[in-house]
PDB file of C-alpha atoms in Angstrom:
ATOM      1  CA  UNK A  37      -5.374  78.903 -19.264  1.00  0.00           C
ATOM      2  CA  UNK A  38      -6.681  75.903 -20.751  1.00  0.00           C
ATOM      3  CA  UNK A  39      -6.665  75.442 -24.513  1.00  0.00           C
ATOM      4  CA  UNK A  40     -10.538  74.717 -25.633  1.00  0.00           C
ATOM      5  CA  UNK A  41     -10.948  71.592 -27.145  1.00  0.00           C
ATOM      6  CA  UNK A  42     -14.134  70.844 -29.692  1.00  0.00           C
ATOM      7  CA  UNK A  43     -15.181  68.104 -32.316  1.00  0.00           C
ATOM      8  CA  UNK A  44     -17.791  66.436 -34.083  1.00  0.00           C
ATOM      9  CA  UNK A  45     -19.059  62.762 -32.411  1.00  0.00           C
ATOM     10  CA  UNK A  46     -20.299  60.437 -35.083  1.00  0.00           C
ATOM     11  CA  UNK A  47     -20.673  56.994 -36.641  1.00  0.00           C
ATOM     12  CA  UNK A  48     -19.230  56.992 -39.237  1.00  0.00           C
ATOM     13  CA  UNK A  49     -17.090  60.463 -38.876  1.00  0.00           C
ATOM     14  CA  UNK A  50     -13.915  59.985 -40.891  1.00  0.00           C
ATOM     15  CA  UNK A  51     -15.725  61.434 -43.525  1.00  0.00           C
ATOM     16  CA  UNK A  52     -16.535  64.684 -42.160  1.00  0.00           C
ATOM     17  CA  UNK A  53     -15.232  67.921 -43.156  1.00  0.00           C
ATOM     18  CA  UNK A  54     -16.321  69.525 -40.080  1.00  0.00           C
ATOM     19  CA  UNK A  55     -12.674  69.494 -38.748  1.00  0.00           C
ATOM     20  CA  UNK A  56     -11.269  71.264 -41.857  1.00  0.00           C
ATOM     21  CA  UNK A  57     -13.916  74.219 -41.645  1.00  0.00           C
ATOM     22  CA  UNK A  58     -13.344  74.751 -37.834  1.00  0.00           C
ATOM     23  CA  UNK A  59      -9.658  74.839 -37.707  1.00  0.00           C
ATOM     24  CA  UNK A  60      -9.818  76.595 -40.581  1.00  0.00           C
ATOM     25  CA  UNK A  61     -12.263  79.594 -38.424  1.00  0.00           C
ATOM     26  CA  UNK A  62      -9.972  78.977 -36.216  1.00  0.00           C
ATOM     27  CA  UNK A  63      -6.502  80.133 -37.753  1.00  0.00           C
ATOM     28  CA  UNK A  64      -8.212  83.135 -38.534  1.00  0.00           C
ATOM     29  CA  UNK A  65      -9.477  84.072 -35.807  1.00  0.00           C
ATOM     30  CA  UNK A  66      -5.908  83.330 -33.967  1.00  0.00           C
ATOM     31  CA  UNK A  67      -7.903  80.390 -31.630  1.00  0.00           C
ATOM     32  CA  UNK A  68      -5.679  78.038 -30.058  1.00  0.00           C
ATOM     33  CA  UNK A  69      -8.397  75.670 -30.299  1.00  0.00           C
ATOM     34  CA  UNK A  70      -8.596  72.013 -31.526  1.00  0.00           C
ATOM     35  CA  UNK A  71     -11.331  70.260 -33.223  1.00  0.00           C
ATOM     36  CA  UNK A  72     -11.106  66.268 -34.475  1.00  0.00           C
ATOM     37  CA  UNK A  73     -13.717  63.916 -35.718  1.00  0.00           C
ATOM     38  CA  UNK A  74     -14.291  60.972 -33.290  1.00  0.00           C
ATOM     39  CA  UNK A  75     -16.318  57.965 -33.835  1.00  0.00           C
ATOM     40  CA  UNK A  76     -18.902  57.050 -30.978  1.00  0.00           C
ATOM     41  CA  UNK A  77     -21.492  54.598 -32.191  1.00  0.00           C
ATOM     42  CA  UNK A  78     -25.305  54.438 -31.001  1.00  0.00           C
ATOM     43  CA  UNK A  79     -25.769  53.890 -27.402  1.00  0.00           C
ATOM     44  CA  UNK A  80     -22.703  55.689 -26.639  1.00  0.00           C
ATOM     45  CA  UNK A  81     -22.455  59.196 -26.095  1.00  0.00           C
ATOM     46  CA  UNK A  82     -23.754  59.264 -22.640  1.00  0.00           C
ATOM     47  CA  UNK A  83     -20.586  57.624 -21.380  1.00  0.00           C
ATOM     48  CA  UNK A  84     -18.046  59.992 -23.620  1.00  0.00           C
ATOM     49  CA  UNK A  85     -19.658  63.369 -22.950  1.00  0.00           C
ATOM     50  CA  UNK A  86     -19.388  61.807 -19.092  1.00  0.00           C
ATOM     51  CA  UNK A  87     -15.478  61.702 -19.082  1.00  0.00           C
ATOM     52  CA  UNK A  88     -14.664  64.857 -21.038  1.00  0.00           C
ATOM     53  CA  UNK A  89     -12.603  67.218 -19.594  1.00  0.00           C
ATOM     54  CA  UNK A  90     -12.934  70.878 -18.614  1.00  0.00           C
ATOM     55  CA  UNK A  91     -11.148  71.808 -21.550  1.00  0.00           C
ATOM     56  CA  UNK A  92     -13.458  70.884 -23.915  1.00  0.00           C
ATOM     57  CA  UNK A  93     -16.464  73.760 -25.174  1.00  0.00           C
ATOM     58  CA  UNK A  94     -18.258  72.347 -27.548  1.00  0.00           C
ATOM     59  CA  UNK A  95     -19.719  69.076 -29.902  1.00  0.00           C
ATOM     60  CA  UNK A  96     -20.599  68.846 -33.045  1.00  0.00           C
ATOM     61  CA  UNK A  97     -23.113  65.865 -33.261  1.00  0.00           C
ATOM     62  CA  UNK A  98     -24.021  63.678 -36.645  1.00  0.00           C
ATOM     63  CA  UNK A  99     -25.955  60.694 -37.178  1.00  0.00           C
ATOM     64  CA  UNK A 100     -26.902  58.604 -35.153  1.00  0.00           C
ATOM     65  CA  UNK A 101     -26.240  60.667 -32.016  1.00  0.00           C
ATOM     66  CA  UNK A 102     -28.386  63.740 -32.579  1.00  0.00           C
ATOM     67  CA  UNK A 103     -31.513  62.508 -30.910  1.00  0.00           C
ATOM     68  CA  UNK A 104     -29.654  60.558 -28.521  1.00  0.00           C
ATOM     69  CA  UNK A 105     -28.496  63.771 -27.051  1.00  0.00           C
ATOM     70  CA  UNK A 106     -31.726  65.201 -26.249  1.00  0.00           C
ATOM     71  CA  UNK A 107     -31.735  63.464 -22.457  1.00  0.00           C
ATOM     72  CA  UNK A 108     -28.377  64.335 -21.716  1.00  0.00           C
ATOM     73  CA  UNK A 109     -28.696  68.154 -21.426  1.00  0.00           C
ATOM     74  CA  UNK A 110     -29.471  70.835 -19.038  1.00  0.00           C
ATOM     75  CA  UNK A 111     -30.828  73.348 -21.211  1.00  0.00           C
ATOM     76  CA  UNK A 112     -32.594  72.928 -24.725  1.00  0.00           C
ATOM     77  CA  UNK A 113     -33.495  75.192 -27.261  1.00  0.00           C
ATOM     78  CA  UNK A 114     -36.628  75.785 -28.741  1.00  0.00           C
ATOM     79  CA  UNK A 115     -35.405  74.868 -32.404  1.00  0.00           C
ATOM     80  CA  UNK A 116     -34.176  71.783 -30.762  1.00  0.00           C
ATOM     81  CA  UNK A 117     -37.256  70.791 -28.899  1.00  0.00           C
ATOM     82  CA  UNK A 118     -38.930  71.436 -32.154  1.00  0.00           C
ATOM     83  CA  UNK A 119     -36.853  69.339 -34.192  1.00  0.00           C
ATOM     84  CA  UNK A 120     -36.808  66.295 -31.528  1.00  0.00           C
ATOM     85  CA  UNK A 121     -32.876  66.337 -32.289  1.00  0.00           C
ATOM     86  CA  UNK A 122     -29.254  68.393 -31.353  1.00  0.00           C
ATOM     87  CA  UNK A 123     -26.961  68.418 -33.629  1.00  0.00           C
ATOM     88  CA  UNK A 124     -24.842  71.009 -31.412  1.00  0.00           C
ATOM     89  CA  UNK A 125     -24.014  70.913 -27.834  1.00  0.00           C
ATOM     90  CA  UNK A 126     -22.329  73.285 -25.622  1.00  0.00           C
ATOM     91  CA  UNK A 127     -20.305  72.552 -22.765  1.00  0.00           C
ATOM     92  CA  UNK A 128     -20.448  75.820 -20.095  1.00  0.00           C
ATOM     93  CA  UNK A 129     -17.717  76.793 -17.646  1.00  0.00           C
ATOM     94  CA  UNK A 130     -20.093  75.687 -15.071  1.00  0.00           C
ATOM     95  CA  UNK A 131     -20.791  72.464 -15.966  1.00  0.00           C
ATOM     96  CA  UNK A 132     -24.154  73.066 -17.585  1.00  0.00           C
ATOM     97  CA  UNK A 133     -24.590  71.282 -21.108  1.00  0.00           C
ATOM     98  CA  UNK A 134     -26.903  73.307 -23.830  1.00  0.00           C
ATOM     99  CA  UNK A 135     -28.427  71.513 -26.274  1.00  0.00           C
ATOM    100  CA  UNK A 136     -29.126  73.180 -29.814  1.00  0.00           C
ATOM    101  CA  UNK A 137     -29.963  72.767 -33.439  1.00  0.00           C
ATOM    102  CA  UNK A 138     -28.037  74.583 -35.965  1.00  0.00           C
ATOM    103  CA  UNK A 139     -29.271  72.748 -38.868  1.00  0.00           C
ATOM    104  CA  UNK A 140     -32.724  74.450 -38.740  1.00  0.00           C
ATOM    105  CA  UNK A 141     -31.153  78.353 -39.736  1.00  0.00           C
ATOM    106  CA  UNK A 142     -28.560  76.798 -41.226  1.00  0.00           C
ATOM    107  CA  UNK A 143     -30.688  75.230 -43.822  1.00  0.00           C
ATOM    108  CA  UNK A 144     -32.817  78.107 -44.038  1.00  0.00           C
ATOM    109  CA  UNK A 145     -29.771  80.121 -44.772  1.00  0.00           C
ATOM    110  CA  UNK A 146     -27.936  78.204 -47.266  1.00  0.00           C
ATOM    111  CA  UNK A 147     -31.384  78.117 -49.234  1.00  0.00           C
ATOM    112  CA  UNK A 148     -31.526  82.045 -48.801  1.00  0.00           C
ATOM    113  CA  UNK A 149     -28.090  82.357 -50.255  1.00  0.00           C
ATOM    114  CA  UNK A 150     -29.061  80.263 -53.487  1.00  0.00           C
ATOM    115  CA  UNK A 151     -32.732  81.824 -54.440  1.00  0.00           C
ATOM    116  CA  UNK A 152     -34.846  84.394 -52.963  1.00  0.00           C
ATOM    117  CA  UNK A 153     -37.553  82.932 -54.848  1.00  0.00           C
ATOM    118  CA  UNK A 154     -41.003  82.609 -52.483  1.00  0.00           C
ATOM    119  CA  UNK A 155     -41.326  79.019 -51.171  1.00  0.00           C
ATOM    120  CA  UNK A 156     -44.733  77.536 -51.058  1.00  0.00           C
ATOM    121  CA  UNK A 157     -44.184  73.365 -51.559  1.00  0.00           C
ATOM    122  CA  UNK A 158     -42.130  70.603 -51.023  1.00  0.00           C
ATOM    123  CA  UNK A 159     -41.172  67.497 -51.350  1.00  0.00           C
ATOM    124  CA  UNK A 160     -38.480  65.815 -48.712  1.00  0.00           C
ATOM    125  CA  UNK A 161     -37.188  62.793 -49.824  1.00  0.00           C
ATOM    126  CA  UNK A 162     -36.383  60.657 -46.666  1.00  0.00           C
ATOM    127  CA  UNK A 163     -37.550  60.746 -42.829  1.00  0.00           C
ATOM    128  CA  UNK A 164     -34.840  60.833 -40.405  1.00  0.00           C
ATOM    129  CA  UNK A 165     -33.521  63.651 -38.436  1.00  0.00           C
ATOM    130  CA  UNK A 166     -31.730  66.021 -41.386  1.00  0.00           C
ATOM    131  CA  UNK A 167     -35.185  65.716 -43.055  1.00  0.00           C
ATOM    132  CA  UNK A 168     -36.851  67.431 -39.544  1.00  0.00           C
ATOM    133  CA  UNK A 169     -34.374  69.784 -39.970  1.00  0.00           C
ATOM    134  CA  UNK A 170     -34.816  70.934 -43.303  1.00  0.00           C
ATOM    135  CA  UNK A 171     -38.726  70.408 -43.325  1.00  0.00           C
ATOM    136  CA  UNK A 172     -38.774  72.790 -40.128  1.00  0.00           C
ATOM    137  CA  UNK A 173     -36.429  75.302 -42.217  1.00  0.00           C
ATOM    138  CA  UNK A 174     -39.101  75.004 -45.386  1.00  0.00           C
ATOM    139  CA  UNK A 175     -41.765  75.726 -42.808  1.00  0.00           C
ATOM    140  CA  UNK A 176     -40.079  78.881 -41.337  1.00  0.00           C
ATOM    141  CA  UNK A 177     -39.077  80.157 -45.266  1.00  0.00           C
ATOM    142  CA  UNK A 178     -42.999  80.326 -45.804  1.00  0.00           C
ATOM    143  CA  UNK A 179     -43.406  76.862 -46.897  1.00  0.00           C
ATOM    144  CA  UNK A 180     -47.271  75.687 -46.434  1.00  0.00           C
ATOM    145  CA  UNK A 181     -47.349  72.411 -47.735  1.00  0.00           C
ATOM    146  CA  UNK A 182     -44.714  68.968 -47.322  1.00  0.00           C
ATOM    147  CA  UNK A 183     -44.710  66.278 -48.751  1.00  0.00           C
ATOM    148  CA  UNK A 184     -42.726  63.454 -46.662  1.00  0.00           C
ATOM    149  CA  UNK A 185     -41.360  60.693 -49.239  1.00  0.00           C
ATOM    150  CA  UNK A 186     -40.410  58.029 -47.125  1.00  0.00           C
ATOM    151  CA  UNK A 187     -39.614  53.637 -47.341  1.00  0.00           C
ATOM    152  CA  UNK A 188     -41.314  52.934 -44.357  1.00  0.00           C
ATOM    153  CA  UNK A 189     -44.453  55.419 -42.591  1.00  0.00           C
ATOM    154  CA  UNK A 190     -43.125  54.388 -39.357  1.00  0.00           C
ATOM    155  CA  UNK A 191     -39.842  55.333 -39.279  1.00  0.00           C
ATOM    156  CA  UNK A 192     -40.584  58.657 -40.015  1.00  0.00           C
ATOM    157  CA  UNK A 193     -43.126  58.946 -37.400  1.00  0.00           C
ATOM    158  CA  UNK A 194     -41.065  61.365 -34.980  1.00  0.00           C
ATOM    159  CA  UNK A 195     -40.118  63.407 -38.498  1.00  0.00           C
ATOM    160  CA  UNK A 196     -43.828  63.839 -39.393  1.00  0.00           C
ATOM    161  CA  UNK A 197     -44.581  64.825 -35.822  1.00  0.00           C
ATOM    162  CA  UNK A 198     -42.280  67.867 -35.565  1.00  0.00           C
ATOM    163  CA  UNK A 199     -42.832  69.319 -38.754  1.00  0.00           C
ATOM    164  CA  UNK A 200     -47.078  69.579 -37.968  1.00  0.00           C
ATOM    165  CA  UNK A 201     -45.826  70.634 -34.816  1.00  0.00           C
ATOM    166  CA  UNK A 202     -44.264  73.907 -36.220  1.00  0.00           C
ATOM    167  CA  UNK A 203     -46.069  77.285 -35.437  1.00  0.00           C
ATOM    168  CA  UNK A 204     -46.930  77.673 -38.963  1.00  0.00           C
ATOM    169  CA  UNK A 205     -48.557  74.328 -39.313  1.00  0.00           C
ATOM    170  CA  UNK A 206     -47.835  73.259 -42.667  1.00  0.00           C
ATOM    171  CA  UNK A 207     -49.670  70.648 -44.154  1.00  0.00           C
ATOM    172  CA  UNK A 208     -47.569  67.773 -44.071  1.00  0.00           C
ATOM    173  CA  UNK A 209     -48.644  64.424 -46.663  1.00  0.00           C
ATOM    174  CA  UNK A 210     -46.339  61.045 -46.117  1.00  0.00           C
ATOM    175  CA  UNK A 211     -46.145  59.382 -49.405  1.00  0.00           C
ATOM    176  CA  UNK A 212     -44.406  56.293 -50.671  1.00  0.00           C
ATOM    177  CA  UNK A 213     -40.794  57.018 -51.717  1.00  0.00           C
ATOM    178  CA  UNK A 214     -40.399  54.074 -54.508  1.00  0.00           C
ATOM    179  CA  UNK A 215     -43.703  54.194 -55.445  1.00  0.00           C
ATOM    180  CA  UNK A 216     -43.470  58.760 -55.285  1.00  0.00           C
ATOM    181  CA  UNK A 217     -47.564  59.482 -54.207  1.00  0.00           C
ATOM    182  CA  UNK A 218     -46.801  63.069 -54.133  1.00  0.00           C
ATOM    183  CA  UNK A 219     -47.534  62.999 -58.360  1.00  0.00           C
ATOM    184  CA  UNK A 220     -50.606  60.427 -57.610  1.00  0.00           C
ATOM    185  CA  UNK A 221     -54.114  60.818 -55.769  1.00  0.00           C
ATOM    186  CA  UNK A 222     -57.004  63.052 -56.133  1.00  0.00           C
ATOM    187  CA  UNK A 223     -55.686  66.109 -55.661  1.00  0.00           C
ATOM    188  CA  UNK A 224     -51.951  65.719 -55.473  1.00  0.00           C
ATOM    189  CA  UNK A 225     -51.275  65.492 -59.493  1.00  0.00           C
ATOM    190  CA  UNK A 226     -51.830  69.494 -60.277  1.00  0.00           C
ATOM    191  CA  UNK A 227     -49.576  70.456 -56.862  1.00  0.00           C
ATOM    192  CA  UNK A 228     -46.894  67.990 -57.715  1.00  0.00           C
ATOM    193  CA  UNK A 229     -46.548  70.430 -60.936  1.00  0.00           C
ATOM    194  CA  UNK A 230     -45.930  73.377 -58.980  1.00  0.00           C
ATOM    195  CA  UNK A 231     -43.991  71.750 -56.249  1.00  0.00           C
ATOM    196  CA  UNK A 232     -40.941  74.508 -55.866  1.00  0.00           C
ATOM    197  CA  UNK A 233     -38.605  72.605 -53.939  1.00  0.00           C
ATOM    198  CA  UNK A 234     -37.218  69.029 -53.537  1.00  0.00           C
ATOM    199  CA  UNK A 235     -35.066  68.172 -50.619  1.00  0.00           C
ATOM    200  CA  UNK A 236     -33.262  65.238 -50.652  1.00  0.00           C
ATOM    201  CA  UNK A 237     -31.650  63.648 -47.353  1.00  0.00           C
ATOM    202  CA  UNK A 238     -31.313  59.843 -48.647  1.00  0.00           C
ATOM    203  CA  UNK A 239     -28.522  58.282 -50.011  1.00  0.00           C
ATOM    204  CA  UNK A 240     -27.290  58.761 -53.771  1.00  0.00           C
ATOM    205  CA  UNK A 241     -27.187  55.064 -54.304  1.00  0.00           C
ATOM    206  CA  UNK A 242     -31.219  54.966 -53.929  1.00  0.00           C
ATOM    207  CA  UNK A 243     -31.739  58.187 -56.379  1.00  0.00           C
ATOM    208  CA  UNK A 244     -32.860  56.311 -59.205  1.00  0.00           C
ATOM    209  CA  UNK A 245     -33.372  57.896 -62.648  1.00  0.00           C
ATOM    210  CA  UNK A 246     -36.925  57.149 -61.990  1.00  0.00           C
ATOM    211  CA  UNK A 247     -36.797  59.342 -58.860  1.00  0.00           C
ATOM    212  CA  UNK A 248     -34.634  61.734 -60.446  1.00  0.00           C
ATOM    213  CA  UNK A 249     -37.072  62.257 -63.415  1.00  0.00           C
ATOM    214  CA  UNK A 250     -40.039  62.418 -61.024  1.00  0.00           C
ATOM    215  CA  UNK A 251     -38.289  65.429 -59.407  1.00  0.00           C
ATOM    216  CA  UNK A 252     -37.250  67.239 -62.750  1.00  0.00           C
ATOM    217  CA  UNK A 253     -40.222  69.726 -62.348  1.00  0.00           C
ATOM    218  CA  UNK A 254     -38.663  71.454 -59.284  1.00  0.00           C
ATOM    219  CA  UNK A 255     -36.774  74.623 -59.892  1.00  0.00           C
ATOM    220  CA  UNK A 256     -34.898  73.938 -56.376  1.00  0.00           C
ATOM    221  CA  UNK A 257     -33.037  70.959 -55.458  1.00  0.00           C
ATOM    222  CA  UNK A 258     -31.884  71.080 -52.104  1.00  0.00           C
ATOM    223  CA  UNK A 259     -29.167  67.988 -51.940  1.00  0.00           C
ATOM    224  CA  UNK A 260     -28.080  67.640 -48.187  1.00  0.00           C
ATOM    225  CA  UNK A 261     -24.903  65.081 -49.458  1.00  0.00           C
ATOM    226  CA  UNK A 262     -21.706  66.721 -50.505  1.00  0.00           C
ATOM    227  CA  UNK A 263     -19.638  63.449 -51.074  1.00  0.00           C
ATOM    228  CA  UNK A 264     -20.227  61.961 -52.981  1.00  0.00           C
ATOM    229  CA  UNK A 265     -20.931  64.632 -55.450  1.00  0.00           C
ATOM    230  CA  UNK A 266     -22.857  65.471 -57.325  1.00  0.00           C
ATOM    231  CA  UNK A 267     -25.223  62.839 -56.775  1.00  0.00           C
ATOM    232  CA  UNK A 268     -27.938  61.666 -59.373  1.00  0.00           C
ATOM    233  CA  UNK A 269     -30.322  64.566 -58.238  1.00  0.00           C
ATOM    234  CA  UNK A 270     -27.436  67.232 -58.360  1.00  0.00           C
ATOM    235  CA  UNK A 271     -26.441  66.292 -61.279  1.00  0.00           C
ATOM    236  CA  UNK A 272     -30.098  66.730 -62.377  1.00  0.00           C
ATOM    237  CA  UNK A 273     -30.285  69.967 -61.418  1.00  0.00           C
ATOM    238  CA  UNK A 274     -26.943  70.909 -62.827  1.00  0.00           C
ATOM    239  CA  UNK A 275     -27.743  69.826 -66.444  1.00  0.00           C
ATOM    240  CA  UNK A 276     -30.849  71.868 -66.568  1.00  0.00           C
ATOM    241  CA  UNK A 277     -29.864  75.229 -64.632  1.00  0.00           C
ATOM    242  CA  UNK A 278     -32.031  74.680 -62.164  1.00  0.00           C
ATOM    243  CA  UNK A 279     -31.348  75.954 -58.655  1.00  0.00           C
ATOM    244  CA  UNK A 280     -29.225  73.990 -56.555  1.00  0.00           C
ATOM    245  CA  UNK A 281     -28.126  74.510 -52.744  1.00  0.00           C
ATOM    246  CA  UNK A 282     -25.781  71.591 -52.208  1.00  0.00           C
ATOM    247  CA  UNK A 283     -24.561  69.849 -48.940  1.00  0.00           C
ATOM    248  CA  UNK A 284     -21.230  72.337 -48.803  1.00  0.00           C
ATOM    249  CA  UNK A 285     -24.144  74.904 -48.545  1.00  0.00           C
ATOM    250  CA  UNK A 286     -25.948  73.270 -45.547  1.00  0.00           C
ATOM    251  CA  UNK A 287     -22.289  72.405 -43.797  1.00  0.00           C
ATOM    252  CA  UNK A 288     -20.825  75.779 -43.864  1.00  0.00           C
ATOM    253  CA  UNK A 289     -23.718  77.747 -42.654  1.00  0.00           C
ATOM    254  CA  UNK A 290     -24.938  75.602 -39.819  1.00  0.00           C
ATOM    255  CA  UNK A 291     -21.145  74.975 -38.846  1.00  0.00           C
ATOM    256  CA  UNK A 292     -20.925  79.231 -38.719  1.00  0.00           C
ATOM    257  CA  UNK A 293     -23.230  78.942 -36.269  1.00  0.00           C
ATOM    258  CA  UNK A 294     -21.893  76.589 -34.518  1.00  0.00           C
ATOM    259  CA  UNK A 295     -18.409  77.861 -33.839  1.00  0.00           C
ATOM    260  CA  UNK A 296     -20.209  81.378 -32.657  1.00  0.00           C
ATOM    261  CA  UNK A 297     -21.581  79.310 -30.184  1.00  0.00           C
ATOM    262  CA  UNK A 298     -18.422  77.676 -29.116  1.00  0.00           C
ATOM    263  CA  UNK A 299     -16.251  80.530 -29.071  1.00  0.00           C
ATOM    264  CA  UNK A 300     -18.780  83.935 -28.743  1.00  0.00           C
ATOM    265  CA  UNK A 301     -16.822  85.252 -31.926  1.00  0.00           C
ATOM    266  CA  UNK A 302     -18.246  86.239 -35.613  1.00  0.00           C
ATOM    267  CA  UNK A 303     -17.276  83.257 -38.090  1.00  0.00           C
ATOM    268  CA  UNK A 304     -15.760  83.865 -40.865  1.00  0.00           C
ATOM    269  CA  UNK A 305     -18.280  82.156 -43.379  1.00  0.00           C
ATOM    270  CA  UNK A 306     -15.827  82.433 -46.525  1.00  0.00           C
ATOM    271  CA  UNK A 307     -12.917  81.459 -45.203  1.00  0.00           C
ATOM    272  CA  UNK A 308     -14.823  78.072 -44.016  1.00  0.00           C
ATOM    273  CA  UNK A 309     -16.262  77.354 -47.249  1.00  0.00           C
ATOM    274  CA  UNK A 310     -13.372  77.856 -49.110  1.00  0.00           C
ATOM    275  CA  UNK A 311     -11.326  75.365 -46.688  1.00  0.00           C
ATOM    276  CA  UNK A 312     -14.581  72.806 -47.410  1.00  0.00           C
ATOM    277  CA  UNK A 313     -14.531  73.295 -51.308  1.00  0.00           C
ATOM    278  CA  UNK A 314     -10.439  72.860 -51.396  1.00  0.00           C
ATOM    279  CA  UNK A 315     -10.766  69.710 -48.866  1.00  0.00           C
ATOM    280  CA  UNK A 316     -13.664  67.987 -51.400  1.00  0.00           C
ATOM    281  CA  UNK A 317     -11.610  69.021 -54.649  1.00  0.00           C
ATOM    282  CA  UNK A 318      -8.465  67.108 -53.223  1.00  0.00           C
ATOM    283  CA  UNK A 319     -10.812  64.038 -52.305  1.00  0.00           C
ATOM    284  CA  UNK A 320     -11.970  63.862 -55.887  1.00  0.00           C
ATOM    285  CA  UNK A 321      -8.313  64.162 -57.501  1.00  0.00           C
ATOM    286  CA  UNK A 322      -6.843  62.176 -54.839  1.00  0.00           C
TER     287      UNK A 322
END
């Protein structure tokens, strides 16, 4: 019988705690079952899902491979089609490679977990494919109206696309991310004060206090980072008792998933999150 191999495909990777919450799930659930980070830059995943073996079940993909992915499968979900990315793929007995999106209920679920409180606006700072993700999560919680803070329009072109393409239709608004529209214009001033949410997917190094102060009227922060941590707009949200669902939050849940699509088996959500928070705490005293 061969022993399954999995693991999460990135650049960069050593970072990720992905490995710690799956072998973690999978001492529990008495798996035999390995799971290690390896880098594979842009441009190259075609050629390493190519020579894996039949051993291996399943991938765990990060930045900058998730939309890279999309050509290389048989079979693709809807929430993947939706968000234009895979962040999880599946390798079948047969040889058939399934392409999906854990991020999307993952998101939605780590936000559940935090607040219960109704969701009508937001504001997603950044444009890339963990902002799809998230916006498409807002958009299935009940959220009607986005705002997409991003550097450049065009870069978040694919982004913007996908989330108007969402049943629900949410209005969707691209503003300026230095120069933060969503609290200028006509009619944007009064909504920006009852904006419920902020999502941030950009790095703490461009949270300013400018953009942190610009986002202190949201009683949710949802920040997507959980190293380092807490970031300028955690910390925000800490200070003030605010909500906050943190990037531990988004990790655990959408990794759950994940590993019951690997291995067909209930995941044992606590036990990952627990391995996650002990791996960052020794990071931080380290």
């Amino acid at each position: 019988m061969l022993t399954r191999r999995c693991g999460v495909l990135g650049d960069p990777v050593a970072h990720s705690l992905s490995p710690v919450l799956h072998r973690a799930a999978y001492a529990v659930l008495g798996l035999d079952w390995s799971y290690d980070a390896h880098r594979v830059p842009a441009g190259g995943l075609a050629s390493y899902v190519a020579g894996l073996g039949p051993e291996w079940r399943g991938l765990s993909l990060t930045m900058p491979l998730k939309r890279e992915a999309l050509p290389l499968v048989d079979r693709l979900t809807d929430r993947a089609r939706l968000a234009g990315a895979v962040n999880t793929l599946v390798l079948e007995d047969d040889g058939t490679r399934t392409g999906d999106n854990t991020d999307l209920p993952g998101a939605a679920a780590a936000i559940r977990e935090r607040t219960t409180t109704p969701l009508a606006s937001a504001v997603v700072l950044g444009g890339g494919a963990t902002a799809t993700s998230v916006g498409l999560a807002l958009a299935d919680l009940g959220v009607t109206s986005i705002f997409l803070a991003v550097r450049e329009e065009a870069r978040a072109a694919e982004t913007l696309a996908a989330l108007r393409a969402h049943p629900a239709a949410p209005r969707v608004t691209v503003t300026d991310l230095a120069g933060r529209q969503w609290s200028l214009g006509p009619d944007l001033g009064a909504e920006r004060a009852t904006v419920d949410v902020v999502v941030s997917t950009i790095p703490a190094s461009a949270q300013t206090s400018d953009l942190v102060a610009s986002c202190a009227a949201a009683p949710v922060v949802f920040e997507v980072l959980y190293d380092p941590w807490p970031t300028p707009l955690a910390a925000s949200a800490l200070e003030s008792g605010r909500t906050l669902v943190g990037g531990l939050d988004l990790l655990v849940h959408q990794a759950a998933l994940q590993l019951e699509l690997f291995t067909g088996m209930p995941a044992p959500l606590a036990v990952m999150r627990d391995a996650g928070e002990r791996a960052l705490a020794a990071r931080r005293t380290g």
